[in-house]
PDB file of C-alpha atoms and ligand atoms in Angstrom:
ATOM      1  CA  MET X   1       2.021 -47.391 -75.034  1.00  0.00           C
ATOM      2  CA  GLU X   2       3.859 -49.974 -77.119  1.00  0.00           C
ATOM      3  CA  ALA X   3       5.950 -47.241 -78.785  1.00  0.00           C
ATOM      4  CA  LEU X   4       6.747 -45.723 -75.374  1.00  0.00           C
ATOM      5  CA  ILE X   5       7.992 -49.060 -73.984  1.00  0.00           C
ATOM      6  CA  ARG X   6      10.241 -49.529 -77.014  1.00  0.00           C
ATOM      7  CA  LEU X   7      11.577 -45.963 -76.971  1.00  0.00           C
ATOM      8  CA  SER X   8      12.364 -46.017 -73.233  1.00  0.00           C
ATOM      9  CA  ALA X   9      14.229 -49.329 -73.505  1.00  0.00           C
ATOM     10  CA  PHE X  10      16.116 -48.032 -76.548  1.00  0.00           C
ATOM     11  CA  VAL X  11      17.243 -44.729 -74.989  1.00  0.00           C
ATOM     12  CA  GLY X  12      18.109 -46.379 -71.648  1.00  0.00           C
ATOM     13  CA  VAL X  13      20.298 -49.082 -73.214  1.00  0.00           C
ATOM     14  CA  LEU X  14      21.880 -46.572 -75.624  1.00  0.00           C
ATOM     15  CA  LEU X  15      22.982 -44.371 -72.713  1.00  0.00           C
ATOM     16  CA  LEU X  16      24.233 -47.350 -70.687  1.00  0.00           C
ATOM     17  CA  MET X  17      26.293 -48.598 -73.632  1.00  0.00           C
ATOM     18  CA  MET X  18      27.776 -45.136 -74.193  1.00  0.00           C
ATOM     19  CA  ILE X  19      28.854 -44.939 -70.545  1.00  0.00           C
ATOM     20  CA  TRP X  20      30.338 -48.463 -70.774  1.00  0.00           C
ATOM     21  CA  GLU X  21      32.188 -47.546 -73.998  1.00  0.00           C
ATOM     22  CA  TYR X  22      33.594 -44.433 -72.356  1.00  0.00           C
ATOM     23  CA  ALA X  23      34.642 -46.208 -69.144  1.00  0.00           C
ATOM     24  CA  LEU X  24      35.890 -49.508 -70.601  1.00  0.00           C
ATOM     25  CA  PRO X  25      36.471 -49.389 -74.370  1.00  0.00           C
ATOM     26  CA  ARG X  26      37.452 -52.526 -76.335  1.00  0.00           C
ATOM     27  CA  ARG X  27      39.467 -50.864 -79.125  1.00  0.00           C
ATOM     28  CA  THR X  28      40.880 -47.426 -79.799  1.00  0.00           C
ATOM     29  CA  LEU X  29      38.641 -45.934 -82.468  1.00  0.00           C
ATOM     30  CA  GLY X  30      40.341 -44.745 -85.668  1.00  0.00           C
ATOM     31  CA  TYR X  31      37.959 -41.846 -86.300  1.00  0.00           C
ATOM     32  CA  GLN X  32      36.671 -38.991 -84.197  1.00  0.00           C
ATOM     33  CA  ARG X  33      33.122 -39.459 -82.950  1.00  0.00           C
ATOM     34  CA  ILE X  34      32.182 -36.154 -84.587  1.00  0.00           C
ATOM     35  CA  GLN X  35      33.081 -37.737 -87.963  1.00  0.00           C
ATOM     36  CA  ARG X  36      30.585 -40.590 -87.544  1.00  0.00           C
ATOM     37  CA  TRP X  37      27.996 -39.920 -84.878  1.00  0.00           C
ATOM     38  CA  PRO X  38      26.045 -37.114 -86.615  1.00  0.00           C
ATOM     39  CA  ILE X  39      25.494 -39.386 -89.645  1.00  0.00           C
ATOM     40  CA  ASN X  40      24.552 -42.415 -87.516  1.00  0.00           C
ATOM     41  CA  PHE X  41      22.132 -40.446 -85.346  1.00  0.00           C
ATOM     42  CA  THR X  42      20.583 -38.668 -88.338  1.00  0.00           C
ATOM     43  CA  LEU X  43      19.957 -41.999 -90.091  1.00  0.00           C
ATOM     44  CA  SER X  44      18.412 -43.380 -86.908  1.00  0.00           C
ATOM     45  CA  ILE X  45      16.117 -40.383 -86.389  1.00  0.00           C
ATOM     46  CA  LEU X  46      15.048 -40.414 -90.057  1.00  0.00           C
ATOM     47  CA  GLY X  47      14.315 -44.137 -89.731  1.00  0.00           C
ATOM     48  CA  MET X  48      12.215 -43.604 -86.600  1.00  0.00           C
ATOM     49  CA  LEU X  49      10.265 -40.757 -88.229  1.00  0.00           C
ATOM     50  CA  LEU X  50       9.660 -42.758 -91.399  1.00  0.00           C
ATOM     51  CA  ILE X  51       8.400 -45.732 -89.386  1.00  0.00           C
ATOM     52  CA  ARG X  52       6.258 -43.440 -87.216  1.00  0.00           C
ATOM     53  CA  PHE X  53       4.469 -41.995 -90.233  1.00  0.00           C
ATOM     54  CA  THR X  54       4.218 -45.184 -92.316  1.00  0.00           C
ATOM     55  CA  VAL X  55       4.241 -48.674 -90.810  1.00  0.00           C
ATOM     56  CA  GLY X  56       4.540 -47.733 -87.105  1.00  0.00           C
ATOM     57  CA  GLY X  57       2.755 -50.198 -84.823  1.00  0.00           C
ATOM     58  CA  VAL X  58       1.985 -52.523 -87.724  1.00  0.00           C
ATOM     59  CA  ALA X  59       3.851 -55.461 -86.145  1.00  0.00           C
ATOM     60  CA  TYR X  60       1.776 -55.223 -82.980  1.00  0.00           C
ATOM     61  CA  LEU X  61      -1.478 -54.776 -84.936  1.00  0.00           C
ATOM     62  CA  SER X  62      -0.623 -57.780 -87.151  1.00  0.00           C
ATOM     63  CA  ALA X  63      -0.075 -59.918 -84.047  1.00  0.00           C
ATOM     64  CA  MET X  64      -3.424 -58.723 -82.642  1.00  0.00           C
ATOM     65  CA  SER X  65      -5.197 -59.623 -85.867  1.00  0.00           C
ATOM     66  CA  ALA X  66      -3.375 -62.997 -86.185  1.00  0.00           C
ATOM     67  CA  THR X  67      -4.507 -63.865 -82.639  1.00  0.00           C
ATOM     68  CA  THR X  68      -8.106 -62.695 -83.165  1.00  0.00           C
ATOM     69  CA  GLU X  69      -8.423 -64.482 -86.514  1.00  0.00           C
ATOM     70  CA  GLN X  70      -6.511 -67.542 -85.222  1.00  0.00           C
ATOM     71  CA  VAL X  71      -4.086 -67.304 -88.133  1.00  0.00           C
ATOM     72  CA  GLY X  72      -0.583 -68.824 -88.119  1.00  0.00           C
ATOM     73  CA  LEU X  73       1.118 -72.004 -86.924  1.00  0.00           C
ATOM     74  CA  LEU X  74       1.115 -71.398 -83.166  1.00  0.00           C
ATOM     75  CA  ASN X  75      -2.563 -70.456 -83.132  1.00  0.00           C
ATOM     76  CA  GLN X  76      -3.432 -73.959 -84.376  1.00  0.00           C
ATOM     77  CA  PHE X  77      -2.278 -75.646 -81.160  1.00  0.00           C
ATOM     78  CA  PRO X  78      -3.496 -75.121 -77.569  1.00  0.00           C
ATOM     79  CA  LEU X  79      -0.083 -74.177 -76.127  1.00  0.00           C
ATOM     80  CA  PRO X  80       0.603 -72.685 -72.686  1.00  0.00           C
ATOM     81  CA  THR X  81       1.254 -68.919 -72.980  1.00  0.00           C
ATOM     82  CA  TRP X  82       4.904 -69.133 -71.829  1.00  0.00           C
ATOM     83  CA  LEU X  83       5.690 -71.806 -74.426  1.00  0.00           C
ATOM     84  CA  SER X  84       3.955 -69.902 -77.176  1.00  0.00           C
ATOM     85  CA  ILE X  85       5.968 -66.751 -76.290  1.00  0.00           C
ATOM     86  CA  MET X  86       9.265 -68.679 -76.200  1.00  0.00           C
ATOM     87  CA  LEU X  87       8.577 -70.337 -79.555  1.00  0.00           C
ATOM     88  CA  THR X  88       7.593 -66.984 -81.081  1.00  0.00           C
ATOM     89  CA  LEU X  89      10.794 -65.326 -79.867  1.00  0.00           C
ATOM     90  CA  LEU X  90      12.879 -68.175 -81.320  1.00  0.00           C
ATOM     91  CA  ALA X  91      11.005 -68.229 -84.629  1.00  0.00           C
ATOM     92  CA  LEU X  92      11.164 -64.436 -85.087  1.00  0.00           C
ATOM     93  CA  ASP X  93      14.874 -64.425 -84.273  1.00  0.00           C
ATOM     94  CA  LEU X  94      15.470 -67.160 -86.844  1.00  0.00           C
ATOM     95  CA  ALA X  95      13.455 -65.123 -89.369  1.00  0.00           C
ATOM     96  CA  ILE X  96      15.640 -62.044 -88.748  1.00  0.00           C
ATOM     97  CA  TYR X  97      18.793 -64.178 -89.092  1.00  0.00           C
ATOM     98  CA  GLY X  98      17.442 -65.387 -92.468  1.00  0.00           C
ATOM     99  CA  GLN X  99      16.642 -61.833 -93.507  1.00  0.00           C
ATOM    100  CA  HIS X 100      20.182 -60.719 -92.657  1.00  0.00           C
ATOM    101  CA  ILE X 101      21.656 -63.471 -94.855  1.00  0.00           C
ATOM    102  CA  ALA X 102      19.283 -62.479 -97.678  1.00  0.00           C
ATOM    103  CA  SER X 103      20.373 -58.844 -97.230  1.00  0.00           C
ATOM    104  CA  HIS X 104      23.924 -59.900 -98.056  1.00  0.00           C
ATOM    105  CA  ARG X 105      23.116 -62.356-100.868  1.00  0.00           C
ATOM    106  CA  TRP X 106      20.346 -60.494-102.750  1.00  0.00           C
ATOM    107  CA  LYS X 107      21.731 -57.487-104.539  1.00  0.00           C
ATOM    108  CA  TRP X 108      18.705 -55.228-104.207  1.00  0.00           C
ATOM    109  CA  LEU X 109      18.563 -55.809-100.446  1.00  0.00           C
ATOM    110  CA  TRP X 110      22.326 -55.393-100.151  1.00  0.00           C
ATOM    111  CA  ARG X 111      22.045 -51.915-101.705  1.00  0.00           C
ATOM    112  CA  PHE X 112      20.159 -50.827 -98.558  1.00  0.00           C
ATOM    113  CA  HIS X 113      21.979 -53.004 -96.014  1.00  0.00           C
ATOM    114  CA  LYS X 114      25.454 -51.893 -97.154  1.00  0.00           C
ATOM    115  CA  VAL X 115      24.772 -48.454 -95.586  1.00  0.00           C
ATOM    116  CA  HIS X 116      25.062 -50.247 -92.208  1.00  0.00           C
ATOM    117  CA  HIS X 117      28.405 -51.730 -93.283  1.00  0.00           C
ATOM    118  CA  THR X 118      29.896 -48.469 -94.555  1.00  0.00           C
ATOM    119  CA  ASP X 119      30.585 -47.323 -91.010  1.00  0.00           C
ATOM    120  CA  LEU X 120      34.369 -47.070 -90.652  1.00  0.00           C
ATOM    121  CA  ASP X 121      34.410 -47.834 -86.956  1.00  0.00           C
ATOM    122  CA  PHE X 122      32.338 -50.036 -84.713  1.00  0.00           C
ATOM    123  CA  ASP X 123      30.532 -48.681 -81.681  1.00  0.00           C
ATOM    124  CA  VAL X 124      27.010 -48.505 -80.276  1.00  0.00           C
ATOM    125  CA  THR X 125      25.978 -45.925 -82.906  1.00  0.00           C
ATOM    126  CA  THR X 126      26.791 -48.466 -85.666  1.00  0.00           C
ATOM    127  CA  GLY X 127      23.836 -50.401 -84.242  1.00  0.00           C
ATOM    128  CA  ILE X 128      21.459 -47.561 -85.163  1.00  0.00           C
ATOM    129  CA  ARG X 129      23.010 -46.861 -88.571  1.00  0.00           C
ATOM    130  CA  PHE X 130      20.547 -48.305 -91.077  1.00  0.00           C
ATOM    131  CA  HIS X 131      19.064 -46.892 -94.263  1.00  0.00           C
ATOM    132  CA  PRO X 132      15.510 -45.769 -93.272  1.00  0.00           C
ATOM    133  CA  LEU X 133      13.997 -47.809 -96.116  1.00  0.00           C
ATOM    134  CA  GLU X 134      15.775 -50.949 -94.883  1.00  0.00           C
ATOM    135  CA  ILE X 135      13.876 -50.524 -91.607  1.00  0.00           C
ATOM    136  CA  VAL X 136      10.573 -50.268 -93.501  1.00  0.00           C
ATOM    137  CA  ILE X 137      11.429 -53.345 -95.629  1.00  0.00           C
ATOM    138  CA  SER X 138      12.353 -55.186 -92.439  1.00  0.00           C
ATOM    139  CA  MET X 139       9.033 -54.229 -90.826  1.00  0.00           C
ATOM    140  CA  CYS X 140       7.035 -55.541 -93.816  1.00  0.00           C
ATOM    141  CA  TYR X 141       9.018 -58.792 -93.708  1.00  0.00           C
ATOM    142  CA  LYS X 142       8.328 -59.070 -89.964  1.00  0.00           C
ATOM    143  CA  VAL X 143       4.583 -58.728 -90.574  1.00  0.00           C
ATOM    144  CA  VAL X 144       4.669 -61.720 -92.946  1.00  0.00           C
ATOM    145  CA  ALA X 145       6.681 -63.698 -90.367  1.00  0.00           C
ATOM    146  CA  ILE X 146       4.202 -62.733 -87.595  1.00  0.00           C
ATOM    147  CA  TYR X 147       1.243 -64.069 -89.619  1.00  0.00           C
ATOM    148  CA  ILE X 148       3.045 -67.304 -90.557  1.00  0.00           C
ATOM    149  CA  ILE X 149       4.146 -67.933 -86.963  1.00  0.00           C
ATOM    150  CA  GLY X 150       0.875 -66.768 -85.399  1.00  0.00           C
ATOM    151  CA  ALA X 151       2.774 -64.537 -82.975  1.00  0.00           C
ATOM    152  CA  SER X 152       1.004 -63.092 -79.945  1.00  0.00           C
ATOM    153  CA  PRO X 153       1.100 -59.288 -79.371  1.00  0.00           C
ATOM    154  CA  VAL X 154       3.023 -59.674 -76.082  1.00  0.00           C
ATOM    155  CA  ALA X 155       5.677 -61.799 -77.757  1.00  0.00           C
ATOM    156  CA  VAL X 156       6.009 -59.275 -80.585  1.00  0.00           C
ATOM    157  CA  ILE X 157       6.600 -56.361 -78.189  1.00  0.00           C
ATOM    158  CA  ALA X 158       9.107 -58.481 -76.237  1.00  0.00           C
ATOM    159  CA  PHE X 159      10.888 -59.383 -79.471  1.00  0.00           C
ATOM    160  CA  GLU X 160      11.063 -55.767 -80.677  1.00  0.00           C
ATOM    161  CA  VAL X 161      12.591 -54.699 -77.347  1.00  0.00           C
ATOM    162  CA  ILE X 162      15.036 -57.636 -77.348  1.00  0.00           C
ATOM    163  CA  LEU X 163      16.084 -56.975 -80.963  1.00  0.00           C
ATOM    164  CA  SER X 164      16.709 -53.263 -80.536  1.00  0.00           C
ATOM    165  CA  THR X 165      18.559 -53.684 -77.220  1.00  0.00           C
ATOM    166  CA  THR X 166      20.714 -56.594 -78.430  1.00  0.00           C
ATOM    167  CA  ALA X 167      21.572 -54.626 -81.594  1.00  0.00           C
ATOM    168  CA  LEU X 168      22.863 -51.825 -79.356  1.00  0.00           C
ATOM    169  CA  PHE X 169      24.729 -54.283 -77.114  1.00  0.00           C
ATOM    170  CA  ASN X 170      26.404 -56.298 -79.862  1.00  0.00           C
ATOM    171  CA  HIS X 171      27.712 -53.177 -81.637  1.00  0.00           C
ATOM    172  CA  GLY X 172      29.231 -51.789 -78.447  1.00  0.00           C
ATOM    173  CA  ASN X 173      32.918 -50.929 -78.359  1.00  0.00           C
ATOM    174  CA  VAL X 174      32.952 -52.357 -74.868  1.00  0.00           C
ATOM    175  CA  PHE X 175      35.501 -54.449 -73.059  1.00  0.00           C
ATOM    176  CA  ILE X 176      34.300 -57.832 -71.856  1.00  0.00           C
ATOM    177  CA  PRO X 177      36.895 -60.251 -70.418  1.00  0.00           C
ATOM    178  CA  ILE X 178      37.626 -63.028 -72.938  1.00  0.00           C
ATOM    179  CA  LYS X 179      36.467 -65.775 -70.555  1.00  0.00           C
ATOM    180  CA  VAL X 180      33.158 -63.996 -69.937  1.00  0.00           C
ATOM    181  CA  ASP X 181      32.751 -63.416 -73.691  1.00  0.00           C
ATOM    182  CA  ARG X 182      33.228 -67.151 -74.333  1.00  0.00           C
ATOM    183  CA  TRP X 183      30.493 -68.018 -71.862  1.00  0.00           C
ATOM    184  CA  LEU X 184      28.145 -65.290 -73.073  1.00  0.00           C
ATOM    185  CA  ARG X 185      28.436 -66.178 -76.742  1.00  0.00           C
ATOM    186  CA  LEU X 186      27.323 -69.733 -76.068  1.00  0.00           C
ATOM    187  CA  GLY X 187      23.887 -68.141 -75.832  1.00  0.00           C
ATOM    188  CA  ILE X 188      23.908 -64.593 -77.148  1.00  0.00           C
ATOM    189  CA  VAL X 189      25.722 -62.526 -79.765  1.00  0.00           C
ATOM    190  CA  THR X 190      28.499 -60.510 -78.094  1.00  0.00           C
ATOM    191  CA  PRO X 191      30.227 -57.394 -79.502  1.00  0.00           C
ATOM    192  CA  ASP X 192      33.380 -59.439 -80.260  1.00  0.00           C
ATOM    193  CA  MET X 193      31.258 -61.903 -82.219  1.00  0.00           C
ATOM    194  CA  HIS X 194      29.362 -59.296 -84.244  1.00  0.00           C
ATOM    195  CA  ARG X 195      32.464 -57.153 -84.879  1.00  0.00           C
ATOM    196  CA  VAL X 196      33.766 -59.987 -87.089  1.00  0.00           C
ATOM    197  CA  HIS X 197      30.754 -59.353 -89.359  1.00  0.00           C
ATOM    198  CA  HIS X 198      31.917 -55.740 -89.898  1.00  0.00           C
ATOM    199  CA  SER X 199      35.386 -56.774 -91.115  1.00  0.00           C
ATOM    200  CA  THR X 200      36.507 -55.706 -94.608  1.00  0.00           C
ATOM    201  CA  THR X 201      37.638 -59.319 -95.185  1.00  0.00           C
ATOM    202  CA  GLN X 202      34.855 -60.826 -97.296  1.00  0.00           C
ATOM    203  CA  ARG X 203      34.890 -64.236 -95.585  1.00  0.00           C
ATOM    204  CA  GLU X 204      34.357 -62.489 -92.252  1.00  0.00           C
ATOM    205  CA  THR X 205      31.655 -60.136 -93.578  1.00  0.00           C
ATOM    206  CA  ASP X 206      29.827 -63.278 -94.726  1.00  0.00           C
ATOM    207  CA  SER X 207      29.715 -64.680 -91.196  1.00  0.00           C
ATOM    208  CA  ASN X 208      28.076 -64.070 -87.804  1.00  0.00           C
ATOM    209  CA  PHE X 209      24.699 -62.905 -89.125  1.00  0.00           C
ATOM    210  CA  GLY X 210      22.883 -63.414 -85.810  1.00  0.00           C
ATOM    211  CA  PHE X 211      21.650 -60.402 -83.854  1.00  0.00           C
ATOM    212  CA  SER X 212      20.414 -61.835 -80.568  1.00  0.00           C
ATOM    213  CA  ILE X 213      20.915 -65.585 -80.202  1.00  0.00           C
ATOM    214  CA  SER X 214      24.240 -67.057 -81.294  1.00  0.00           C
ATOM    215  CA  ILE X 215      23.000 -70.572 -82.095  1.00  0.00           C
ATOM    216  CA  TRP X 216      21.824 -69.849 -85.663  1.00  0.00           C
ATOM    217  CA  ASP X 217      25.344 -69.108 -86.897  1.00  0.00           C
ATOM    218  CA  ARG X 218      26.679 -72.283 -85.302  1.00  0.00           C
ATOM    219  CA  LEU X 219      23.742 -74.334 -86.563  1.00  0.00           C
ATOM    220  CA  PHE X 220      23.950 -73.087 -90.173  1.00  0.00           C
ATOM    221  CA  ALA X 221      27.774 -72.976 -90.294  1.00  0.00           C
ATOM    222  CA  THR X 222      28.119 -69.196 -90.682  1.00  0.00           C
ATOM    223  CA  TYR X 223      30.098 -68.797 -87.472  1.00  0.00           C
ATOM    224  CA  ILE X 224      33.632 -67.367 -87.260  1.00  0.00           C
ATOM    225  CA  ASP X 225      35.098 -67.233 -83.788  1.00  0.00           C
ATOM    226  CA  GLN X 226      37.572 -64.321 -84.117  1.00  0.00           C
ATOM    227  CA  PRO X 227      38.837 -61.996 -86.885  1.00  0.00           C
ATOM    228  CA  ALA X 228      42.035 -63.273 -88.562  1.00  0.00           C
ATOM    229  CA  LEU X 229      43.917 -60.023 -87.825  1.00  0.00           C
ATOM    230  CA  GLY X 230      42.661 -59.809 -84.255  1.00  0.00           C
ATOM    231  CA  HIS X 231      40.210 -57.220 -82.904  1.00  0.00           C
ATOM    232  CA  ASP X 232      42.767 -54.416 -82.650  1.00  0.00           C
ATOM    233  CA  LYS X 233      44.189 -54.749 -86.162  1.00  0.00           C
ATOM    234  CA  MET X 234      41.104 -55.779 -88.135  1.00  0.00           C
ATOM    235  CA  VAL X 235      39.767 -53.173 -90.583  1.00  0.00           C
ATOM    236  CA  ILE X 236      36.119 -52.153 -90.230  1.00  0.00           C
ATOM    237  CA  GLY X 237      34.028 -51.260 -93.276  1.00  0.00           C
ATOM    238  CA  LEU X 238      33.678 -52.468 -96.849  1.00  0.00           C
ATOM    239  CA  ALA X 239      36.663 -53.459 -98.973  1.00  0.00           C
ATOM    240  CA  GLN X 240      34.883 -52.887-102.315  1.00  0.00           C
ATOM    241  CA  TYR X 241      33.561 -49.447-101.527  1.00  0.00           C
ATOM    242  CA  GLN X 242      35.771 -46.472-100.776  1.00  0.00           C
ATOM    243  CA  TYR X 243      33.642 -44.726 -98.190  1.00  0.00           C
ATOM    244  CA  THR X 244      35.073 -41.731 -96.366  1.00  0.00           C
ATOM    245  CA  PRO X 245      33.637 -39.814 -93.401  1.00  0.00           C
ATOM    246  CA  GLU X 246      33.109 -36.863 -95.762  1.00  0.00           C
ATOM    247  CA  VAL X 247      30.293 -38.727 -97.547  1.00  0.00           C
ATOM    248  CA  GLY X 248      27.204 -36.817 -96.449  1.00  0.00           C
ATOM    249  CA  ILE X 249      23.777 -37.966 -95.354  1.00  0.00           C
ATOM    250  CA  LYS X 250      22.246 -37.195 -98.753  1.00  0.00           C
ATOM    251  CA  GLN X 251      24.727 -39.433-100.553  1.00  0.00           C
ATOM    252  CA  LEU X 252      24.115 -42.248 -98.053  1.00  0.00           C
ATOM    253  CA  LEU X 253      20.341 -41.977 -98.494  1.00  0.00           C
ATOM    254  CA  MET X 254      20.776 -42.110-102.293  1.00  0.00           C
ATOM    255  CA  MET X 255      23.327 -44.943-102.132  1.00  0.00           C
ATOM    256  CA  PRO X 256      20.832 -47.774-102.861  1.00  0.00           C
ATOM    257  CA  PHE X 257      19.646 -45.978-106.008  1.00  0.00           C
ATOM    258  CA  ARG X 258      23.021 -45.251-107.550  1.00  0.00           C
ATOM    259  CA  ARG X 259      24.324 -47.455-110.308  1.00  0.00           C
ATOM    260  CA  GLN X 260      27.957 -48.248-109.657  1.00  0.00           C
ATOM    261  CA  GLN X 261      29.123 -48.792-106.098  1.00  0.00           C
TER     262      GLN X 261
HETATM  263 ZN1  LIG U   1      25.255 -57.371 -92.395  1.00  0.00          ZN
HETATM  264 ZN1  LIG U   2      26.112 -54.739 -87.535  1.00  0.00          ZN
END
């Protein structure tokens, strides 16, 4: 049931974003979709299959066990359900923000996370382009966070849905009027905000780590408002790594295990 809720939300938002990108695109993409989409979708499907047959459902089960055993910070206080859910969502989002920073600073994590950054354009399918093992690492990290926080199962499902849908939204090549974007990004991460993180300029890659809520980047001074070259002229990808669309799925999967990149 939990997997079905997540999958339906994922497919629904993915289709909506694709329609939005087609009807009102933000930038003209530099590459054909056929050069990028097969790789991005294959990585996503491999990730889903790997999760399904390894740690699938473990986040929900951990939350069930943390609640039953009364483990974790929030289980130590008699809080109203709504407050406990809100605090869990905030704490998990902060944990994912921290994980994203660690993925850039710690070399062994970066080896996996860089696959996400090798995309040469930025659209909704960039939001599903992750090395399958990075998703498993992320799930294990989430389990630790769930036990420390004492997250409830309902809050964990809500968080999983929010995280996957916001990741699709904030990678969208969708046009949002600048004024609306300014208002939106006071609370949430917009595509214009996250696109800065995919710039080849190192200072910009090392900014805007948030996925859902925009406050963490402002709070921890990792926020950059706009790319220096502007959204139309900025270059997407990695400056240090000469990735081309011809690099196949096998090479991407082996990327974390290769020596020199
Ligand atoms: Zn990143
Ligand atoms: Zn991204």
